[in-house]
């Protein structure tokens, strides 16, 4: 599981709490948010082994190793991001876009896994 633009880490920590992924990873470009999430990770040792956070630009991240991606991207980047994910993700990967659609992608309401 990877969260692109993980902000304060709440989605990554929630994924870790649910325990459905071996590793929950967050990438954030904002250094202040990255420092905050590293502090949160430090004070929640229960999730040290199941979470990782990186300071990084989503355009430079290689997505080949992920099969579930969460993104809270703004509309102007969604077309380019959709092309990146289509090029790099394995067939059958799941992409969760919180607000904006990815142009040319079809939404699915199929339920997978728990809940």
Coordinates of N, CA, C and O in Angstrom, one line a residue:
X1 N 0.8 -1.2 0.0 CA 0.0 0.0 0.0 C 0.9 1.2 0.0 O 1.8 1.3 0.8
X2 N 0.5 2.2 -0.9 CA 1.3 3.5 -0.9 C 0.3 4.6 -0.9 O -0.7 4.5 -1.7
X3 N 0.6 5.7 -0.2 CA -0.2 6.9 -0.2 C 0.7 8.0 -0.8 O 1.7 8.3 -0.2
X4 N 0.3 8.5 -2.0 CA 1.0 9.5 -2.7 C 0.5 10.9 -2.2 O -0.7 11.2 -2.5
X5 N 1.3 11.6 -1.5 CA 0.9 12.9 -0.9 C 0.3 12.5 0.5 O -0.8 12.9 0.7
X6 N 1.1 11.9 1.3 CA 0.6 11.3 2.5 C 0.3 12.3 3.7 O -0.3 12.0 4.7
X7 N 0.7 13.6 3.5 CA 0.4 14.6 4.4 C 0.8 14.2 5.9 O 1.9 13.9 6.1
X8 N -0.2 14.2 6.8 CA 0.1 14.0 8.2 C 0.2 12.5 8.5 O 0.3 12.1 9.6
X9 N 0.0 11.6 7.5 CA 0.2 10.2 7.7 C -1.1 9.4 8.1 O -1.0 8.2 8.3
X10 N -2.2 10.1 8.3 CA -3.4 9.5 8.8 C -3.8 8.3 8.0 O -4.3 7.3 8.6
X11 N -3.7 8.3 6.7 CA -4.2 7.2 5.8 C -3.2 6.0 6.0 O -3.6 4.9 6.1
X12 N -1.9 6.3 6.0 CA -0.9 5.3 6.2 C -1.1 4.6 7.5 O -1.1 3.4 7.6
X13 N -1.2 5.4 8.6 CA -1.4 4.8 9.9 C -2.7 4.0 10.0 O -2.7 2.9 10.6
X14 N -3.7 4.5 9.4 CA -5.0 3.7 9.4 C -4.8 2.4 8.6 O -5.3 1.3 9.1
X15 N -4.2 2.4 7.5 CA -3.9 1.2 6.8 C -3.1 0.2 7.6 O -3.4 -1.0 7.7
X16 N -2.1 0.7 8.4 CA -1.3 -0.1 9.3 C -2.2 -0.7 10.4 O -2.1 -1.9 10.7
X17 N -3.1 0.1 11.0 CA -4.0 -0.4 12.0 C -4.9 -1.5 11.6 O -5.2 -2.4 12.3
X18 N -5.4 -1.3 10.3 CA -6.3 -2.3 9.8 C -5.6 -3.7 9.6 O -6.2 -4.7 9.5
X19 N -4.3 -3.6 9.4 CA -3.5 -4.8 9.2 C -3.7 -5.6 8.0 O -3.4 -6.8 7.9
X20 N -4.2 -5.0 6.9 CA -4.4 -5.8 5.7 C -3.3 -5.7 4.7 O -3.3 -6.4 3.7
X21 N -2.3 -4.9 5.0 CA -1.1 -4.8 4.1 C 0.1 -5.1 4.9 O 0.2 -4.8 6.1
X22 N 1.1 -5.8 4.2 CA 2.3 -6.1 4.9 C 3.1 -4.8 5.3 O 3.7 -4.7 6.3
X23 N 3.0 -3.8 4.4 CA 3.7 -2.6 4.6 C 2.9 -1.4 4.1 O 2.3 -1.5 3.0
X24 N 2.7 -0.4 4.9 CA 2.0 0.8 4.4 C 3.0 2.0 4.3 O 3.7 2.3 5.3
X25 N 3.1 2.6 3.1 CA 4.1 3.6 2.8 C 3.5 4.9 2.4 O 2.5 4.9 1.7
X26 N 4.1 6.0 2.9 CA 3.6 7.3 2.5 C 4.8 8.1 1.9 O 5.9 8.1 2.4
X27 N 4.4 8.9 0.9 CA 5.4 9.8 0.3 C 4.8 11.2 0.4 O 3.6 11.4 0.0
X28 N 5.6 12.2 0.8 CA 5.1 13.5 1.0 C 6.2 14.5 0.5 O 7.4 14.2 0.8
X29 N 5.9 15.5 -0.2 CA 6.9 16.5 -0.7 C 7.1 17.6 0.2 O 8.1 18.3 0.2
X30 N 6.2 17.9 1.1 CA 6.3 19.0 2.1 C 7.1 18.6 3.3 O 6.8 17.7 4.0
X31 N 8.3 19.3 3.4 CA 9.2 18.9 4.5 C 8.6 19.0 5.9 O 8.9 18.2 6.8
X32 N 7.8 20.0 6.1 CA 7.2 20.2 7.5 C 6.2 19.1 7.8 O 6.2 18.5 8.9
X33 N 5.4 18.7 6.8 CA 4.5 17.5 7.0 C 5.3 16.3 7.2 O 4.9 15.4 8.0
X34 N 6.3 16.1 6.5 CA 7.2 14.9 6.6 C 7.8 14.8 8.0 O 7.8 13.8 8.6
X35 N 8.3 15.9 8.5 CA 8.9 16.0 9.9 C 7.8 15.6 10.9 O 8.0 14.9 11.8
X36 N 6.6 16.2 10.7 CA 5.5 15.9 11.7 C 5.2 14.4 11.7 O 5.0 13.8 12.7
X37 N 5.1 13.8 10.5 CA 4.7 12.4 10.4 C 5.8 11.5 11.0 O 5.5 10.5 11.6
X38 N 7.0 11.9 10.8 CA 8.1 11.1 11.4 C 8.1 11.2 12.9 O 8.4 10.2 13.6
X39 N 7.7 12.3 13.5 CA 7.5 12.5 14.9 C 6.3 11.6 15.4 O 6.4 10.8 16.3
X40 N 5.2 11.6 14.6 CA 4.1 10.7 15.0 C 4.5 9.2 14.9 O 4.1 8.5 15.8
X41 N 5.3 8.9 14.0 CA 5.8 7.5 13.9 C 6.6 7.2 15.1 O 6.5 6.1 15.6
X42 N 7.4 8.1 15.5 CA 8.3 7.9 16.7 C 7.5 7.6 17.9 O 7.9 6.8 18.7
X43 N 6.4 8.3 18.1 CA 5.6 8.2 19.3 C 4.6 7.0 19.3 O 3.9 6.8 20.2
X44 N 4.5 6.4 18.1 CA 3.6 5.2 18.0 C 4.4 4.0 17.5 O 4.3 3.5 16.4
X45 N 5.3 3.5 18.4 CA 6.2 2.4 18.1 C 5.4 1.1 17.6 O 6.0 0.3 16.9
X46 N 4.2 1.0 17.9 CA 3.4 -0.2 17.5 C 3.4 -0.3 16.0 O 3.4 -1.4 15.4
X47 N 3.6 0.8 15.3 CA 3.5 0.7 13.8 C 4.9 0.9 13.1 O 5.0 1.1 11.9
X48 N 6.0 0.9 13.9 CA 7.3 1.1 13.3 C 7.6 0.1 12.2 O 8.1 0.4 11.1
X49 N 7.3 -1.1 12.4 CA 7.6 -2.2 11.5 C 6.7 -2.2 10.3 O 7.1 -2.8 9.2
X50 N 5.5 -1.6 10.4 CA 4.6 -1.8 9.3 C 4.3 -0.4 8.5 O 3.5 -0.4 7.6
X51 N 5.0 0.6 8.9 CA 4.9 1.9 8.2 C 6.3 2.4 7.8 O 7.3 2.2 8.5
X52 N 6.3 3.1 6.6 CA 7.5 3.8 6.2 C 7.0 5.1 5.6 O 6.0 5.2 4.9
X53 N 7.8 6.2 5.8 CA 7.5 7.5 5.3 C 8.7 8.1 4.6 O 9.8 8.0 5.2
X54 N 8.5 8.7 3.5 CA 9.6 9.2 2.7 C 9.3 10.6 2.3 O 8.1 10.9 1.9
X55 N 10.3 11.5 2.3 CA 10.2 12.8 1.7 C 10.5 12.7 0.2 O 11.6 12.2 -0.1
X56 N 9.5 12.9 -0.6 CA 9.8 12.7 -2.0 C 8.7 13.2 -2.9 O 7.6 13.5 -2.6
X57 N 9.1 13.4 -4.2 CA 8.3 13.9 -5.3 C 7.6 12.7 -5.9 O 8.2 11.8 -6.4
X58 N 6.3 12.8 -6.0 CA 5.5 11.6 -6.5 C 5.9 11.3 -8.0 O 5.7 10.2 -8.4
X59 N 6.4 12.3 -8.7 CA 6.8 12.0 -10.1 C 8.1 11.2 -10.2 O 8.4 10.6 -11.2
X60 N 8.8 11.1 -9.1 CA 10.1 10.4 -9.1 C 10.0 9.0 -8.5 O 10.9 8.2 -8.5
X61 N 8.8 8.7 -7.9 CA 8.6 7.4 -7.2 C 8.3 6.4 -8.2 O 7.5 6.6 -9.2
X62 N 8.9 5.2 -8.1 CA 8.6 4.1 -8.9 C 7.5 3.3 -8.3 O 7.6 2.9 -7.1
X63 N 6.4 3.0 -9.0 CA 5.2 2.4 -8.4 C 5.1 0.9 -8.7 O 4.2 0.3 -8.3
X64 N 6.1 0.3 -9.3 CA 6.1 -1.1 -9.7 C 5.8 -2.0 -8.5 O 5.2 -3.1 -8.7
X65 N 6.3 -1.7 -7.3 CA 6.1 -2.6 -6.2 C 4.8 -2.5 -5.4 O 4.7 -3.2 -4.4
X66 N 4.0 -1.6 -5.9 CA 2.7 -1.4 -5.1 C 1.5 -1.9 -5.9 O 1.5 -1.9 -7.1
X67 N 0.5 -2.5 -5.2 CA -0.7 -2.9 -5.9 C -1.9 -2.2 -5.4 O -3.0 -2.4 -5.9
X68 N -1.8 -1.4 -4.3 CA -2.8 -0.5 -3.9 C -2.2 0.9 -3.7 O -1.3 1.1 -3.0
X69 N -2.9 1.9 -4.3 CA -2.4 3.3 -4.3 C -3.5 4.2 -3.9 O -4.6 4.1 -4.4
X70 N -3.2 5.0 -2.9 CA -4.2 6.1 -2.5 C -3.6 7.4 -2.9 O -2.4 7.6 -2.8
X71 N -4.5 8.3 -3.4 CA -4.0 9.6 -3.8 C -5.1 10.6 -3.6 O -6.3 10.3 -3.9
X72 N -4.7 11.7 -3.1 CA -5.6 12.9 -2.9 C -5.0 14.0 -3.8 O -4.5 15.0 -3.3
X73 N -5.0 13.7 -5.1 CA -4.4 14.6 -6.1 C -5.4 15.6 -6.5 O -6.6 15.4 -6.5
X74 N -4.9 16.8 -6.8 CA -5.8 17.9 -7.4 C -6.0 17.7 -8.8 O -5.2 17.0 -9.5
X75 N -7.1 18.2 -9.3 CA -7.5 18.0 -10.7 C -6.4 18.2 -11.7 O -6.2 17.4 -12.7
X76 N -5.6 19.3 -11.6 CA -4.6 19.5 -12.7 C -3.5 18.4 -12.9 O -2.9 18.3 -13.9
X77 N -3.3 17.6 -11.9 CA -2.3 16.5 -12.0 C -2.8 15.2 -12.4 O -2.1 14.3 -12.7
X78 N -4.1 15.0 -12.3 CA -4.7 13.7 -12.4 C -4.5 13.0 -13.7 O -4.3 11.8 -13.8
X79 N -4.5 13.7 -14.8 CA -4.3 13.1 -16.1 C -2.9 12.6 -16.2 O -2.7 11.4 -16.6
X80 N -1.9 13.4 -15.9 CA -0.5 13.0 -15.9 C -0.3 11.8 -14.9 O 0.4 10.8 -15.2
X81 N -0.9 11.9 -13.7 CA -0.7 10.9 -12.7 C -1.3 9.5 -13.2 O -0.8 8.5 -13.0
X82 N -2.5 9.6 -13.8 CA -3.1 8.5 -14.4 C -2.2 7.7 -15.4 O -2.1 6.5 -15.4
X83 N -1.6 8.5 -16.2 CA -0.6 7.9 -17.2 C 0.5 7.3 -16.5 O 1.0 6.2 -16.9
X84 N 1.1 7.9 -15.5 CA 2.2 7.3 -14.8 C 1.8 6.0 -14.1 O 2.5 5.0 -14.2
X85 N 0.6 6.0 -13.5 CA 0.2 4.8 -12.8 C -0.1 3.7 -13.8 O 0.2 2.5 -13.6
X86 N -0.7 4.0 -15.0 CA -1.0 3.0 -16.0 C 0.3 2.4 -16.5 O 0.4 1.2 -16.8
X87 N 1.4 3.2 -16.6 CA 2.7 2.7 -17.1 C 3.4 1.9 -16.1 O 4.1 1.0 -16.4
X88 N 3.2 2.2 -14.8 CA 4.0 1.6 -13.8 C 3.4 0.5 -12.9 O 4.1 -0.3 -12.4
X89 N 2.1 0.6 -12.7 CA 1.4 -0.4 -11.9 C 1.1 -1.7 -12.6 O 0.9 -1.7 -13.8
X90 N 1.1 -2.8 -11.8 CA 0.8 -4.1 -12.3 C -0.7 -4.1 -12.7 O -1.5 -3.5 -12.0
X91 N -1.0 -5.0 -13.7 CA -2.5 -5.2 -14.0 C -3.2 -5.7 -12.7 O -2.7 -6.5 -11.9
X92 N -4.4 -5.2 -12.5 CA -5.2 -5.6 -11.3 C -4.9 -4.7 -10.1 O -5.6 -4.9 -9.1
X93 N -4.0 -3.8 -10.2 CA -3.8 -2.9 -9.0 C -5.0 -2.0 -8.8 O -5.8 -1.8 -9.6
X94 N -5.1 -1.6 -7.5 CA -6.3 -0.8 -7.1 C -5.8 0.6 -6.8 O -4.8 0.8 -6.1
X95 N -6.5 1.6 -7.4 CA -6.2 3.0 -7.2 C -7.4 3.7 -6.5 O -8.5 3.6 -7.0
X96 N -7.1 4.3 -5.4 CA -8.2 5.0 -4.7 C -7.9 6.5 -4.8 O -6.9 7.0 -4.3
X97 N -8.8 7.2 -5.5 CA -8.6 8.7 -5.6 C -9.7 9.3 -4.8 O -10.9 9.1 -5.0
X98 N -9.3 10.1 -3.8 CA -10.2 10.6 -2.8 C -11.3 11.6 -3.4 O -12.4 11.5 -3.0
X99 N -10.9 12.5 -4.3 CA -11.8 13.5 -4.7 C -12.0 13.5 -6.2 O -13.0 13.4 -6.8
X100 N -10.8 13.7 -6.9 CA -10.9 13.9 -8.3 C -10.7 12.6 -9.1 O -9.9 11.8 -8.8
X101 N -11.5 12.5 -10.2 CA -11.4 11.4 -11.1 C -10.1 11.5 -11.9 O -9.5 12.5 -12.1
X102 N -9.7 10.3 -12.4 CA -8.5 10.2 -13.3 C -9.1 10.2 -14.7 O -9.8 9.2 -15.0
X103 N -8.8 11.2 -15.5 CA -9.4 11.2 -16.9 C -9.1 10.0 -17.7 O -8.0 9.5 -17.7
X104 N -10.2 9.4 -18.3 CA -10.1 8.2 -19.1 C -10.2 6.9 -18.3 O -10.2 5.8 -18.9
X105 N -10.2 7.0 -17.0 CA -10.3 5.8 -16.1 C -11.8 5.6 -15.8 O -12.6 6.5 -15.6
X106 N -12.2 4.4 -15.6 CA -13.6 4.0 -15.2 C -13.6 3.6 -13.8 O -12.8 2.8 -13.3
X107 N -14.5 4.2 -13.0 CA -14.6 3.9 -11.6 C -15.3 2.6 -11.4 O -16.1 2.1 -12.2
X108 N -14.9 1.9 -10.4 CA -15.4 0.6 -10.1 C -16.0 0.6 -8.7 O -15.4 1.2 -7.8
X109 N -17.2 0.0 -8.5 CA -17.8 0.0 -7.2 C -17.6 -1.4 -6.6 O -18.2 -1.8 -5.6
X110 N -16.8 -2.3 -7.2 CA -16.6 -3.6 -6.7 C -16.0 -3.6 -5.4 O -15.0 -2.9 -5.1
X111 N -16.5 -4.4 -4.4 CA -16.0 -4.5 -3.1 C -14.9 -5.5 -3.0 O -15.0 -6.6 -3.6
X112 N -13.8 -5.2 -2.4 CA -12.6 -6.1 -2.3 C -12.2 -6.3 -0.8 O -12.1 -5.3 -0.1
X113 N -12.1 -7.5 -0.4 CA -11.5 -7.7 1.0 C -12.5 -7.4 2.1 O -13.7 -7.6 1.9
X114 N -12.0 -7.0 3.2 CA -12.8 -6.7 4.4 C -13.8 -5.6 4.2 O -13.5 -4.6 3.5
X115 N -14.9 -5.6 4.8 CA -15.9 -4.5 4.9 C -16.4 -4.1 3.7 O -17.1 -3.3 3.4

